[in-house]
């Protein structure tokens, strides 16, 4: 379960980074 939580947190971070990149590209 711990490993699953880690992967989920990493995935969320990646999504956030991708979103930030998209925002920066728009600007």
Short mmCIF file of C-alpha atoms in Angstrom, two decimals:
data_model
loop_
_atom_site.label_atom_id
_atom_site.label_comp_id
_atom_site.label_asym_id
_atom_site.label_seq_id
_atom_site.Cartn_x
_atom_site.Cartn_y
_atom_site.Cartn_z
CA UNK A 1 0.00 0.00 0.00
CA UNK A 2 2.87 2.36 0.80
CA UNK A 3 4.34 1.90 -2.67
CA UNK A 4 0.96 2.59 -4.25
CA UNK A 5 0.67 5.84 -2.28
CA UNK A 6 4.15 6.86 -3.48
CA UNK A 7 3.29 6.24 -7.13
CA UNK A 8 0.06 8.23 -6.74
CA UNK A 9 1.92 11.21 -5.25
CA UNK A 10 4.51 11.05 -8.06
CA UNK A 11 1.75 10.93 -10.66
CA UNK A 12 0.08 13.97 -9.11
CA UNK A 13 3.40 15.84 -9.15
CA UNK A 14 3.93 14.96 -12.82
CA UNK A 15 0.42 16.14 -13.68
CA UNK A 16 1.06 19.41 -11.85
CA UNK A 17 4.34 19.91 -13.71
CA UNK A 18 2.64 19.21 -17.04
CA UNK A 19 -0.11 21.71 -16.19
CA UNK A 20 2.47 24.33 -15.22
CA UNK A 21 4.32 23.75 -18.50
CA UNK A 22 1.10 24.20 -20.47
CA UNK A 23 0.37 27.44 -18.61
CA UNK A 24 3.87 28.76 -19.27
CA UNK A 25 3.60 27.82 -22.95
CA UNK A 26 0.31 29.71 -23.21
CA UNK A 27 1.88 32.80 -21.63
#
